[in-house]
mmCIF file of C-alpha atoms and ligand atoms in Angstrom:
data_model
loop_
_atom_site.group_PDB
_atom_site.id
_atom_site.type_symbol
_atom_site.label_atom_id
_atom_site.label_comp_id
_atom_site.label_asym_id
_atom_site.label_seq_id
_atom_site.Cartn_x
_atom_site.Cartn_y
_atom_site.Cartn_z
ATOM 1 C CA MET A 1025 87.414 -19.362 -101.639
ATOM 2 C CA SER A 1026 83.255 -17.619 -100.571
ATOM 3 C CA ASN A 1027 83.444 -13.587 -100.933
ATOM 4 C CA GLN A 1028 84.911 -12.754 -97.389
ATOM 5 C CA LEU A 1029 84.356 -8.807 -97.817
ATOM 6 C CA SER A 1030 82.104 -7.016 -95.066
ATOM 7 C CA GLU A 1031 78.644 -6.385 -95.907
ATOM 8 C CA ARG A 1032 79.990 -2.694 -94.693
ATOM 9 C CA ILE A 1033 82.273 -2.357 -97.939
ATOM 10 C CA ASN A 1034 80.024 -4.902 -100.338
ATOM 11 C CA ASN A 1035 77.363 -1.748 -99.574
ATOM 12 C CA LEU A 1036 79.420 0.888 -100.399
ATOM 13 C CA VAL A 1037 79.408 2.681 -103.959
ATOM 14 C CA PRO A 1038 82.610 3.619 -105.149
ATOM 15 C CA SER A 1039 82.722 7.536 -105.224
ATOM 16 C CA ALA A 1040 80.949 8.851 -109.259
ATOM 17 C CA THR A 1041 83.693 11.272 -109.393
ATOM 18 C CA LEU A 1042 86.867 9.414 -108.552
ATOM 19 C CA ALA A 1043 84.962 6.614 -110.501
ATOM 20 C CA MET A 1044 84.291 8.699 -113.436
ATOM 21 C CA ALA A 1045 88.214 10.077 -113.608
ATOM 22 C CA ALA A 1046 89.208 6.192 -113.246
ATOM 23 C CA LYS A 1047 87.388 5.536 -116.641
ATOM 24 C CA ALA A 1048 88.163 8.644 -118.373
ATOM 25 C CA ARG A 1049 92.374 7.737 -117.679
ATOM 26 C CA GLU A 1050 91.736 3.991 -118.725
ATOM 27 C CA LEU A 1051 90.030 5.383 -121.830
ATOM 28 C CA ARG A 1052 92.857 7.770 -122.856
ATOM 29 C CA ALA A 1053 95.097 4.835 -121.961
ATOM 30 C CA SER A 1054 93.653 2.547 -124.726
ATOM 31 C CA GLY A 1055 93.832 5.273 -127.200
ATOM 32 C CA LYS A 1056 90.601 7.503 -126.882
ATOM 33 C CA ASP A 1057 90.935 11.671 -126.938
ATOM 34 C CA ILE A 1058 88.948 12.003 -124.023
ATOM 35 C CA ILE A 1059 87.806 15.484 -122.307
ATOM 36 C CA GLY A 1060 87.931 15.160 -118.647
ATOM 37 C CA LEU A 1061 86.062 17.251 -116.969
ATOM 38 C CA SER A 1062 84.767 14.792 -114.070
ATOM 39 C CA LEU A 1063 86.987 15.888 -111.939
ATOM 40 C CA GLY A 1064 87.041 19.184 -109.465
ATOM 41 C CA GLU A 1065 90.604 19.199 -109.936
ATOM 42 C CA PRO A 1066 92.621 22.609 -111.102
ATOM 43 C CA ASP A 1067 94.994 22.251 -113.698
ATOM 44 C CA PHE A 1068 96.952 24.591 -112.167
ATOM 45 C CA ASN A 1069 100.444 24.332 -110.472
ATOM 46 C CA THR A 1070 100.903 24.559 -106.494
ATOM 47 C CA PRO A 1071 102.123 28.138 -106.125
ATOM 48 C CA ASP A 1072 105.841 28.424 -106.169
ATOM 49 C CA TYR A 1073 105.643 29.930 -102.478
ATOM 50 C CA ILE A 1074 104.005 27.012 -101.043
ATOM 51 C CA LYS A 1075 106.655 24.251 -103.238
ATOM 52 C CA GLU A 1076 109.981 26.546 -101.681
ATOM 53 C CA ALA A 1077 107.734 26.333 -97.892
ATOM 54 C CA ALA A 1078 107.567 22.625 -98.378
ATOM 55 C CA ILE A 1079 111.177 21.915 -100.388
ATOM 56 C CA GLN A 1080 112.514 23.870 -97.266
ATOM 57 C CA ALA A 1081 111.089 21.441 -94.458
ATOM 58 C CA VAL A 1082 112.518 18.418 -96.170
ATOM 59 C CA ASN A 1083 115.899 20.105 -96.030
ATOM 60 C CA ASP A 1084 115.242 20.901 -92.666
ATOM 61 C CA GLY A 1085 114.690 17.304 -91.496
ATOM 62 C CA TYR A 1086 111.203 17.270 -91.226
ATOM 63 C CA ASN A 1087 110.681 13.378 -91.580
ATOM 64 C CA SER A 1088 108.834 12.341 -87.665
ATOM 65 C CA TYR A 1089 105.623 11.457 -87.143
ATOM 66 C CA THR A 1090 103.946 14.924 -86.246
ATOM 67 C CA PRO A 1091 101.487 15.654 -83.397
ATOM 68 C CA VAL A 1092 98.352 13.241 -84.145
ATOM 69 C CA ASP A 1093 96.274 16.594 -84.946
ATOM 70 C CA GLY A 1094 98.894 18.878 -86.438
ATOM 71 C CA TYR A 1095 101.513 20.761 -85.654
ATOM 72 C CA VAL A 1096 100.829 23.610 -83.545
ATOM 73 C CA GLU A 1097 102.130 25.978 -86.037
ATOM 74 C CA LEU A 1098 100.053 24.573 -88.583
ATOM 75 C CA LYS A 1099 97.305 25.056 -85.869
ATOM 76 C CA ASP A 1100 98.313 28.648 -84.687
ATOM 77 C CA ALA A 1101 97.936 29.579 -88.845
ATOM 78 C CA ILE A 1102 94.620 27.955 -89.175
ATOM 79 C CA ILE A 1103 93.811 29.745 -85.816
ATOM 80 C CA THR A 1104 94.646 32.909 -87.424
ATOM 81 C CA LYS A 1105 92.690 31.680 -90.950
ATOM 82 C CA PHE A 1106 89.546 31.315 -89.305
ATOM 83 C CA LYS A 1107 89.725 35.094 -87.707
ATOM 84 C CA ARG A 1108 91.221 36.730 -91.073
ATOM 85 C CA ASP A 1109 88.652 35.303 -93.006
ATOM 86 C CA ASN A 1110 85.663 34.048 -91.044
ATOM 87 C CA ASP A 1111 85.740 36.369 -87.724
ATOM 88 C CA ILE A 1112 85.779 32.738 -86.326
ATOM 89 C CA SER A 1113 87.819 32.422 -82.680
ATOM 90 C CA TYR A 1114 89.471 28.999 -82.472
ATOM 91 C CA ASP A 1115 92.133 27.623 -80.007
ATOM 92 C CA HIS A 1116 94.451 24.961 -79.932
ATOM 93 C CA SER A 1117 91.881 22.558 -78.336
ATOM 94 C CA GLN A 1118 89.251 22.885 -81.457
ATOM 95 C CA ILE A 1119 91.783 22.245 -84.988
ATOM 96 C CA VAL A 1120 92.268 18.999 -86.132
ATOM 97 C CA VAL A 1121 94.288 18.855 -89.332
ATOM 98 C CA SER A 1122 93.571 15.716 -91.356
ATOM 99 C CA THR A 1123 94.081 13.973 -94.821
ATOM 100 C CA GLY A 1124 92.540 16.062 -96.575
ATOM 101 C CA ALA A 1125 88.592 17.416 -96.048
ATOM 102 C CA LYS A 1126 87.334 14.241 -96.906
ATOM 103 C CA GLN A 1127 89.648 12.341 -94.266
ATOM 104 C CA ALA A 1128 88.019 15.558 -91.658
ATOM 105 C CA LEU A 1129 84.357 14.982 -92.733
ATOM 106 C CA TYR A 1130 84.883 10.946 -92.342
ATOM 107 C CA ASN A 1131 85.794 11.157 -88.497
ATOM 108 C CA LEU A 1132 82.979 13.770 -87.576
ATOM 109 C CA ALA A 1133 80.961 11.038 -89.542
ATOM 110 C CA GLN A 1134 82.510 8.651 -87.014
ATOM 111 C CA ALA A 1135 82.927 10.715 -83.965
ATOM 112 C CA CYS A 1136 79.358 11.784 -83.820
ATOM 113 C CA LEU A 1137 76.895 9.441 -85.265
ATOM 114 C CA ASN A 1138 75.257 6.436 -83.648
ATOM 115 C CA LYS A 1139 73.214 3.730 -85.921
ATOM 116 C CA GLY A 1140 70.004 5.723 -87.158
ATOM 117 C CA ASP A 1141 71.176 9.007 -86.276
ATOM 118 C CA GLU A 1142 70.065 11.227 -88.889
ATOM 119 C CA VAL A 1143 72.065 13.646 -91.062
ATOM 120 C CA ILE A 1144 70.339 16.122 -93.150
ATOM 121 C CA LEU A 1145 71.961 16.947 -96.708
ATOM 122 C CA PRO A 1146 70.181 19.631 -98.579
ATOM 123 C CA CYS A 1147 70.614 18.035 -102.353
ATOM 124 C CA PRO A 1148 72.751 18.301 -104.525
ATOM 125 C CA TYR A 1149 75.163 17.565 -101.766
ATOM 126 C CA TRP A 1150 78.674 16.718 -102.094
ATOM 127 C CA VAL A 1151 79.261 13.088 -103.610
ATOM 128 C CA SER A 1152 80.489 11.526 -100.178
ATOM 129 C CA TYR A 1153 78.365 13.080 -97.947
ATOM 130 C CA SER A 1154 76.122 10.382 -98.165
ATOM 131 C CA ASP A 1155 78.475 7.241 -98.518
ATOM 132 C CA ILE A 1156 80.767 8.757 -95.239
ATOM 133 C CA VAL A 1157 77.195 9.176 -92.787
ATOM 134 C CA LYS A 1158 76.266 5.744 -94.257
ATOM 135 C CA LEU A 1159 79.472 4.328 -93.304
ATOM 136 C CA ALA A 1160 79.009 5.598 -89.836
ATOM 137 C CA ASP A 1161 75.291 3.504 -89.768
ATOM 138 C CA GLY A 1162 74.159 7.191 -89.881
ATOM 139 C CA VAL A 1163 71.209 7.888 -92.255
ATOM 140 C CA PRO A 1164 71.234 10.679 -94.597
ATOM 141 C CA VAL A 1165 67.734 12.833 -95.275
ATOM 142 C CA GLU A 1166 67.864 13.871 -98.777
ATOM 143 C CA VAL A 1167 66.007 17.864 -98.872
ATOM 144 C CA ALA A 1168 65.375 18.239 -102.662
ATOM 145 C CA THR A 1169 66.180 21.428 -104.281
ATOM 146 C CA SER A 1170 66.213 22.747 -107.803
ATOM 147 C CA ILE A 1171 68.026 24.870 -110.243
ATOM 148 C CA ASP A 1172 64.629 27.420 -109.364
ATOM 149 C CA THR A 1173 65.853 28.129 -106.122
ATOM 150 C CA ASP A 1174 69.072 28.043 -107.001
ATOM 151 C CA PHE A 1175 69.415 24.703 -105.615
ATOM 152 C CA LYS A 1176 69.299 26.244 -101.709
ATOM 153 C CA MET A 1177 67.139 24.561 -98.800
ATOM 154 C CA THR A 1178 64.934 26.850 -97.146
ATOM 155 C CA PRO A 1179 64.046 27.295 -93.377
ATOM 156 C CA GLU A 1180 60.806 26.090 -93.989
ATOM 157 C CA GLN A 1181 62.534 22.386 -95.908
ATOM 158 C CA LEU A 1182 64.722 22.353 -92.718
ATOM 159 C CA GLU A 1183 62.142 22.387 -90.201
ATOM 160 C CA ALA A 1184 60.431 19.962 -92.260
ATOM 161 C CA ALA A 1185 63.538 17.649 -92.617
ATOM 162 C CA ILE A 1186 63.786 17.303 -88.626
ATOM 163 C CA THR A 1187 62.661 14.072 -86.722
ATOM 164 C CA PRO A 1188 63.689 13.431 -83.174
ATOM 165 C CA LYS A 1189 66.753 11.460 -84.748
ATOM 166 C CA THR A 1190 68.623 14.112 -86.452
ATOM 167 C CA LYS A 1191 71.650 14.394 -85.003
ATOM 168 C CA MET A 1192 73.436 16.779 -87.879
ATOM 169 C CA LEU A 1193 73.436 19.202 -90.583
ATOM 170 C CA TRP A 1194 75.740 18.977 -93.340
ATOM 171 C CA TYR A 1195 76.295 21.008 -96.254
ATOM 172 C CA SER A 1196 78.914 22.672 -98.341
ATOM 173 C CA SER A 1197 78.889 26.542 -99.620
ATOM 174 C CA PRO A 1198 80.012 27.386 -102.497
ATOM 175 C CA CYS A 1199 77.981 24.132 -103.196
ATOM 176 C CA ASN A 1200 80.062 21.228 -104.974
ATOM 177 C CA PRO A 1201 78.328 20.626 -107.777
ATOM 178 C CA SER A 1202 76.104 23.547 -107.993
ATOM 179 C CA GLY A 1203 78.575 26.403 -107.220
ATOM 180 C CA SER A 1204 75.548 28.600 -105.133
ATOM 181 C CA ILE A 1205 76.755 30.348 -102.003
ATOM 182 C CA TYR A 1206 74.153 31.082 -98.490
ATOM 183 C CA SER A 1207 74.766 33.890 -97.848
ATOM 184 C CA LYS A 1208 74.928 35.470 -94.003
ATOM 185 C CA GLU A 1209 70.852 36.160 -93.884
ATOM 186 C CA GLU A 1210 70.090 32.804 -95.489
ATOM 187 C CA LEU A 1211 72.723 31.020 -93.524
ATOM 188 C CA ARG A 1212 70.928 33.406 -90.506
ATOM 189 C CA ARG A 1213 67.078 31.503 -91.087
ATOM 190 C CA LEU A 1214 68.492 28.465 -91.068
ATOM 191 C CA ALA A 1215 70.755 29.160 -88.166
ATOM 192 C CA ASP A 1216 67.129 30.874 -86.491
ATOM 193 C CA VAL A 1217 65.172 27.271 -87.456
ATOM 194 C CA LEU A 1218 67.967 25.205 -85.178
ATOM 195 C CA GLN A 1219 67.997 27.476 -82.447
ATOM 196 C CA LYS A 1220 64.325 25.131 -81.617
ATOM 197 C CA TYR A 1221 66.550 21.884 -82.147
ATOM 198 C CA PRO A 1222 69.991 22.543 -79.956
ATOM 199 C CA GLN A 1223 70.886 18.217 -80.470
ATOM 200 C CA ILE A 1224 71.505 19.245 -83.673
ATOM 201 C CA VAL A 1225 75.641 19.884 -84.951
ATOM 202 C CA VAL A 1226 76.073 21.413 -88.135
ATOM 203 C CA VAL A 1227 79.052 20.742 -90.278
ATOM 204 C CA SER A 1228 79.619 23.568 -92.813
ATOM 205 C CA ASP A 1229 82.323 22.562 -95.465
ATOM 206 C CA GLU A 1230 83.752 25.780 -96.518
ATOM 207 C CA ILE A 1231 86.726 24.317 -98.830
ATOM 208 C CA TYR A 1232 85.652 26.258 -102.079
ATOM 209 C CA GLU A 1233 85.518 29.531 -99.952
ATOM 210 C CA HIS A 1234 88.420 31.482 -101.412
ATOM 211 C CA ILE A 1235 86.775 30.557 -105.434
ATOM 212 C CA ASN A 1236 84.119 32.979 -105.069
ATOM 213 C CA TYR A 1237 83.009 35.262 -107.728
ATOM 214 C CA GLY A 1238 82.169 38.444 -105.872
ATOM 215 C CA VAL A 1239 78.265 37.933 -106.269
ATOM 216 C CA THR A 1240 77.634 36.933 -102.308
ATOM 217 C CA ALA A 1241 80.036 37.020 -99.970
ATOM 218 C CA HIS A 1242 81.432 34.196 -98.060
ATOM 219 C CA ALA A 1243 79.700 33.640 -94.548
ATOM 220 C CA SER A 1244 80.390 30.912 -91.787
ATOM 221 C CA MET A 1245 78.010 29.601 -89.742
ATOM 222 C CA GLY A 1246 80.173 29.024 -86.471
ATOM 223 C CA ALA A 1247 80.629 32.872 -86.783
ATOM 224 C CA PHE A 1248 77.016 33.314 -85.696
ATOM 225 C CA GLU A 1249 77.424 33.328 -81.584
ATOM 226 C CA ASP A 1250 74.657 30.862 -80.768
ATOM 227 C CA MET A 1251 75.979 28.555 -83.380
ATOM 228 C CA TYR A 1252 79.600 28.544 -82.824
ATOM 229 C CA GLU A 1253 78.915 26.113 -80.097
ATOM 230 C CA ARG A 1254 77.560 23.399 -82.212
ATOM 231 C CA THR A 1255 78.661 23.709 -85.735
ATOM 232 C CA VAL A 1256 82.260 22.389 -87.023
ATOM 233 C CA THR A 1257 84.073 24.329 -89.686
ATOM 234 C CA VAL A 1258 86.112 21.903 -92.581
ATOM 235 C CA ASN A 1259 88.242 23.685 -94.909
ATOM 236 C CA GLY A 1260 91.376 22.534 -96.922
ATOM 237 C CA VAL A 1261 93.636 23.721 -99.518
ATOM 238 C CA ALA A 1262 93.022 21.782 -102.189
ATOM 239 C CA LYS A 1263 90.688 23.489 -104.161
ATOM 240 C CA ALA A 1264 91.975 27.303 -103.634
ATOM 241 C CA PHE A 1265 95.555 26.780 -103.465
ATOM 242 C CA ALA A 1266 95.885 23.990 -106.212
ATOM 243 C CA MET A 1267 97.114 21.425 -103.685
ATOM 244 C CA THR A 1268 94.325 18.381 -104.087
ATOM 245 C CA GLY A 1269 97.501 15.749 -104.089
ATOM 246 C CA TRP A 1270 98.530 16.910 -100.864
ATOM 247 C CA ARG A 1271 95.976 16.115 -98.914
ATOM 248 C CA ILE A 1272 95.514 18.238 -96.134
ATOM 249 C CA GLY A 1273 91.928 19.368 -94.142
ATOM 250 C CA TYR A 1274 91.207 20.550 -91.074
ATOM 251 C CA ILE A 1275 88.630 21.401 -88.855
ATOM 252 C CA GLY A 1276 87.366 24.042 -85.986
ATOM 253 C CA ALA A 1277 84.937 22.568 -83.636
ATOM 254 C CA PRO A 1278 83.478 22.441 -80.044
ATOM 255 C CA ALA A 1279 86.586 20.978 -78.426
ATOM 256 C CA TYR A 1280 84.782 17.670 -77.360
ATOM 257 C CA ILE A 1281 84.644 17.036 -80.937
ATOM 258 C CA ALA A 1282 87.677 18.044 -82.035
ATOM 259 C CA ARG A 1283 89.392 15.804 -79.094
ATOM 260 C CA ALA A 1284 87.112 12.804 -80.669
ATOM 261 C CA CYS A 1285 88.948 13.332 -84.279
ATOM 262 C CA ASN A 1286 92.069 13.120 -82.912
ATOM 263 C CA LYS A 1287 91.153 10.524 -81.326
ATOM 264 C CA LEU A 1288 90.185 8.345 -83.855
ATOM 265 C CA GLN A 1289 92.983 9.653 -86.241
ATOM 266 C CA GLY A 1290 95.451 8.325 -83.573
ATOM 267 C CA GLN A 1291 94.367 4.306 -84.112
ATOM 268 C CA VAL A 1292 93.602 5.679 -88.117
ATOM 269 C CA THR A 1293 96.553 7.463 -89.467
ATOM 270 C CA SER A 1294 98.760 9.022 -86.568
ATOM 271 C CA GLY A 1295 98.046 12.230 -88.494
ATOM 272 C CA ALA A 1296 98.752 13.785 -91.818
ATOM 273 C CA ASN A 1297 102.027 13.884 -93.745
ATOM 274 C CA CYS A 1298 104.670 16.484 -92.135
ATOM 275 C CA ILE A 1299 106.277 17.937 -95.418
ATOM 276 C CA ALA A 1300 102.568 18.926 -96.466
ATOM 277 C CA GLN A 1301 101.792 20.294 -93.100
ATOM 278 C CA ARG A 1302 104.688 22.825 -93.379
ATOM 279 C CA ALA A 1303 104.143 23.748 -96.420
ATOM 280 C CA VAL A 1304 100.301 24.610 -95.567
ATOM 281 C CA ILE A 1305 101.200 27.126 -92.850
ATOM 282 C CA THR A 1306 103.030 29.218 -95.823
ATOM 283 C CA ALA A 1307 99.777 28.689 -97.844
ATOM 284 C CA LEU A 1308 97.362 29.842 -94.948
ATOM 285 C CA LEU A 1309 99.705 32.477 -93.532
ATOM 286 C CA GLU A 1310 99.931 34.222 -96.750
ATOM 287 C CA SER A 1311 97.468 36.636 -97.678
ATOM 288 C CA PRO A 1312 94.461 34.937 -99.879
ATOM 289 C CA SER A 1313 95.288 37.617 -102.710
ATOM 290 C CA ARG A 1314 98.477 35.631 -103.667
ATOM 291 C CA ILE A 1315 96.192 32.960 -105.417
ATOM 292 C CA GLN A 1316 93.928 35.061 -106.670
ATOM 293 C CA TYR A 1317 94.928 35.164 -110.296
ATOM 294 C CA MET A 1318 93.614 30.903 -110.233
ATOM 295 C CA VAL A 1319 89.902 32.897 -109.386
ATOM 296 C CA ASP A 1320 90.148 35.091 -111.653
ATOM 297 C CA GLU A 1321 90.465 32.642 -114.594
ATOM 298 C CA PHE A 1322 88.116 30.025 -113.347
ATOM 299 C CA LYS A 1323 85.585 33.491 -113.471
ATOM 300 C CA ASN A 1324 86.737 33.792 -116.859
ATOM 301 C CA ARG A 1325 86.217 30.197 -118.047
ATOM 302 C CA ARG A 1326 82.885 30.332 -115.835
ATOM 303 C CA LYS A 1327 81.367 33.002 -118.310
ATOM 304 C CA LEU A 1328 83.308 30.803 -121.300
ATOM 305 C CA ILE A 1329 81.431 27.726 -120.531
ATOM 306 C CA LEU A 1330 77.830 29.395 -119.257
ATOM 307 C CA GLY A 1331 77.927 30.962 -122.429
ATOM 308 C CA LEU A 1332 78.961 28.136 -124.632
ATOM 309 C CA LEU A 1333 76.402 25.421 -122.199
ATOM 310 C CA ASN A 1334 73.352 28.751 -122.684
ATOM 311 C CA ASP A 1335 73.386 28.109 -126.754
ATOM 312 C CA ILE A 1336 72.656 24.640 -126.878
ATOM 313 C CA ASP A 1337 68.703 23.985 -126.410
ATOM 314 C CA GLY A 1338 68.194 21.485 -123.511
ATOM 315 C CA PHE A 1339 70.600 22.799 -121.213
ATOM 316 C CA LYS A 1340 69.515 24.945 -118.098
ATOM 317 C CA CYS A 1341 72.069 26.480 -115.939
ATOM 318 C CA ASN A 1342 71.936 28.182 -112.637
ATOM 319 C CA GLU A 1343 74.854 30.810 -112.496
ATOM 320 C CA PRO A 1344 77.134 29.315 -109.992
ATOM 321 C CA GLU A 1345 78.564 31.974 -107.579
ATOM 322 C CA GLY A 1346 81.717 29.956 -106.573
ATOM 323 C CA ALA A 1347 83.576 26.837 -106.973
ATOM 324 C CA PHE A 1348 84.348 25.527 -110.454
ATOM 325 C CA TYR A 1349 81.434 23.567 -111.358
ATOM 326 C CA VAL A 1350 78.144 24.237 -113.653
ATOM 327 C CA TYR A 1351 75.163 21.602 -113.132
ATOM 328 C CA PRO A 1352 72.749 22.141 -115.911
ATOM 329 C CA ASP A 1353 69.790 20.894 -115.524
ATOM 330 C CA VAL A 1354 69.264 18.780 -118.414
ATOM 331 C CA THR A 1355 65.812 16.903 -118.212
ATOM 332 C CA ALA A 1356 64.732 18.441 -121.414
ATOM 333 C CA PHE A 1357 67.011 15.375 -122.688
ATOM 334 C CA PHE A 1358 64.918 12.700 -120.914
ATOM 335 C CA GLY A 1359 63.031 10.103 -123.146
ATOM 336 C CA LYS A 1360 64.846 10.986 -126.180
ATOM 337 C CA THR A 1361 66.500 8.870 -128.646
ATOM 338 C CA LEU A 1362 70.186 10.280 -129.858
ATOM 339 C CA ASN A 1363 72.219 7.665 -132.040
ATOM 340 C CA GLY A 1364 70.211 4.902 -131.666
ATOM 341 C CA LYS A 1365 70.314 5.426 -127.604
ATOM 342 C CA THR A 1366 67.661 6.302 -125.342
ATOM 343 C CA ILE A 1367 68.591 9.055 -122.459
ATOM 344 C CA ASN A 1368 66.059 8.109 -120.013
ATOM 345 C CA ASN A 1369 67.781 9.754 -116.968
ATOM 346 C CA ALA A 1370 71.503 11.827 -116.414
ATOM 347 C CA SER A 1371 73.340 8.919 -115.670
ATOM 348 C CA ASP A 1372 72.617 7.521 -119.592
ATOM 349 C CA PHE A 1373 73.284 11.096 -120.489
ATOM 350 C CA ALA A 1374 76.670 11.201 -118.710
ATOM 351 C CA MET A 1375 77.488 7.978 -120.080
ATOM 352 C CA TYR A 1376 75.925 9.127 -123.759
ATOM 353 C CA LEU A 1377 78.392 11.862 -123.469
ATOM 354 C CA LEU A 1378 81.104 10.041 -122.735
ATOM 355 C CA GLU A 1379 80.481 7.846 -125.709
ATOM 356 C CA GLU A 1380 79.717 9.681 -127.891
ATOM 357 C CA ALA A 1381 81.646 12.591 -127.177
ATOM 358 C CA ASN A 1382 84.412 11.613 -125.464
ATOM 359 C CA VAL A 1383 83.634 14.083 -122.849
ATOM 360 C CA ALA A 1384 83.611 12.886 -119.107
ATOM 361 C CA THR A 1385 81.327 14.554 -116.929
ATOM 362 C CA VAL A 1386 79.541 13.384 -113.605
ATOM 363 C CA THR A 1387 75.922 12.316 -113.277
ATOM 364 C CA GLY A 1388 74.010 14.594 -111.165
ATOM 365 C CA ASP A 1389 72.247 11.398 -109.207
ATOM 366 C CA ALA A 1390 75.704 11.031 -107.618
ATOM 367 C CA PHE A 1391 74.887 14.299 -105.625
ATOM 368 C CA GLY A 1392 71.574 13.368 -104.901
ATOM 369 C CA ASN A 1393 69.515 15.474 -107.458
ATOM 370 C CA GLY A 1394 69.182 13.311 -110.916
ATOM 371 C CA ASN A 1395 67.727 16.161 -112.744
ATOM 372 C CA SER A 1396 71.205 17.451 -113.879
ATOM 373 C CA ILE A 1397 75.382 16.436 -114.536
ATOM 374 C CA ARG A 1398 77.742 18.186 -113.427
ATOM 375 C CA ILE A 1399 80.470 19.324 -115.721
ATOM 376 C CA SER A 1400 84.378 21.085 -113.926
ATOM 377 C CA TYR A 1401 85.541 23.874 -115.961
ATOM 378 C CA ALA A 1402 88.430 23.273 -113.883
ATOM 379 C CA ALA A 1403 90.351 22.529 -117.120
ATOM 380 C CA SER A 1404 91.968 24.224 -119.783
ATOM 381 C CA GLU A 1405 89.583 26.953 -122.021
ATOM 382 C CA GLU A 1406 90.821 25.189 -125.046
ATOM 383 C CA ASP A 1407 89.757 21.954 -123.717
ATOM 384 C CA ILE A 1408 86.250 23.630 -122.133
ATOM 385 C CA ARG A 1409 85.606 25.093 -126.018
ATOM 386 C CA GLU A 1410 86.365 21.516 -127.611
ATOM 387 C CA ALA A 1411 84.307 19.525 -124.934
ATOM 388 C CA ILE A 1412 81.290 21.712 -125.300
ATOM 389 C CA SER A 1413 81.328 21.452 -129.595
ATOM 390 C CA ARG A 1414 81.472 17.855 -128.867
ATOM 391 C CA ILE A 1415 78.513 17.760 -126.851
ATOM 392 C CA ALA A 1416 76.437 19.987 -128.705
ATOM 393 C CA GLU A 1417 77.415 17.878 -131.890
ATOM 394 C CA ALA A 1418 76.502 15.180 -129.929
ATOM 395 C CA VAL A 1419 73.240 16.285 -128.861
ATOM 396 C CA GLY A 1420 72.401 16.999 -132.716
ATOM 397 C CA GLN A 1421 73.002 20.674 -132.360
HETATM 398 N N1 PMP B 548 84.312 19.099 -99.646
HETATM 399 C C1 PMP B 548 84.179 19.421 -100.679
HETATM 400 C C2 PMP B 548 82.787 20.023 -100.634
HETATM 401 C C3 PMP B 548 84.757 18.723 -101.556
HETATM 402 O O1 PMP B 548 84.841 19.278 -103.134
HETATM 403 C C4 PMP B 548 85.751 18.277 -101.872
HETATM 404 C C5 PMP B 548 86.616 17.198 -103.209
HETATM 405 N N2 PMP B 548 88.000 17.481 -102.718
HETATM 406 C C6 PMP B 548 86.169 17.737 -100.471
HETATM 407 C C7 PMP B 548 85.414 17.768 -99.186
HETATM 408 C C8 PMP B 548 87.249 16.802 -100.075
HETATM 409 O O2 PMP B 548 88.671 17.672 -100.383
HETATM 410 P P1 PMP B 548 89.887 16.871 -99.818
HETATM 411 O O3 PMP B 548 90.909 16.892 -101.479
HETATM 412 O O4 PMP B 548 90.896 17.958 -98.831
HETATM 413 O O5 PMP B 548 89.655 15.651 -99.615
HETATM 414 N N1 LIG B 549 86.485 16.858 -104.678
HETATM 415 C C1 LIG B 549 86.620 16.605 -106.282
HETATM 416 C C2 LIG B 549 85.130 16.384 -106.905
HETATM 417 O O1 LIG B 549 84.127 16.361 -106.624
HETATM 418 C C3 LIG B 549 87.494 15.275 -106.293
HETATM 419 C C4 LIG B 549 86.852 13.835 -106.438
HETATM 420 C C5 LIG B 549 86.990 13.697 -105.103
HETATM 421 O O2 LIG B 549 87.742 13.959 -103.413
HETATM 422 O O3 LIG B 549 85.715 12.410 -104.796
HETATM 423 O O4 LIG B 549 85.463 16.111 -107.964
#
């Protein structure tokens, strides 16, 4: 029988982060000693007070369908969190709980984009943004940045990228993969440009909000009065609460957009997992200081990995201010032949590191910036030391 798959799925590129993690798993199963620094996944356990809330929910008999857009008590907790951490006021009609921030983003693309609508993506952007946009027949418009501007988009670049077809702007701050954070002043300058283009909806992905190393304070586009009506604030518990597998993300949005996402979910998932939702009520209502120990540890690891990488000629690192990735520019290796293998681009380099150093990273091409590779330091200190020492050896140092 011929291939009966849709063009849509045939054209879809697999998630590079998940693909690399799967490849690392496969190689490990075949006996190779692979160190996985490809996936953005904390190596911590979910904190006990959150686990206990989930166990309590099971024992209390939470097993039925939840409201499609989330339990009222969870929405209350999310409203409290947005007010407490971001100074944004939302009501129940503006909150939608989803199966991870990834589904929240997918909902937004499906809810807002018509064929040919353009979405501005400052590069590097999180790997799935462009494909989620394409799945909704939108057109990603990549805005190149470089390590010299700490991978941030300037107001001039934003303005130059806007066309009559621009419908949305999507970015993450702290940024996956660069770790860069837009300060309140920088966001204000972007918002000033957007004042001239009231049709543009902003998606501010703040899932790494709490993983902030204290240089630039977290700021939210939705907190600006003149942006509130057209900003969607995306967040989730996967990263800061070490809850990747629990699959809960959420948005605060203009009510008409929240309604649209709710309608979509009602036909697609019926809502997020009930036990995980109950646990997230506790995660969000407890003080963020309870998860600071993980942030402190990530900060130590950041220092460690930056020190080790900066000792290798050819790795040029920015200092990430948040999240748990380094995104070194590795263009110095392009055109070189190492151990008989020619490195032409970041994908070749990431593959070389996997094969020669047994270290899994992710090519920068997946993030719309082909000069870098992404290395996650959400791994043990021991693994980080061993991985970077293997990388140094593989590049002949
Ligand atoms: N946004 C960014 C920037 C991410 O790095 C991720 C990866 N987890 C997501 C969204 C998706 O998060 P979730 O696991 O909640 O779907
Ligand atoms: N967000 C994580 C990452 O960038 C998890 C993988 C994924 O969801 O693609 O590695």
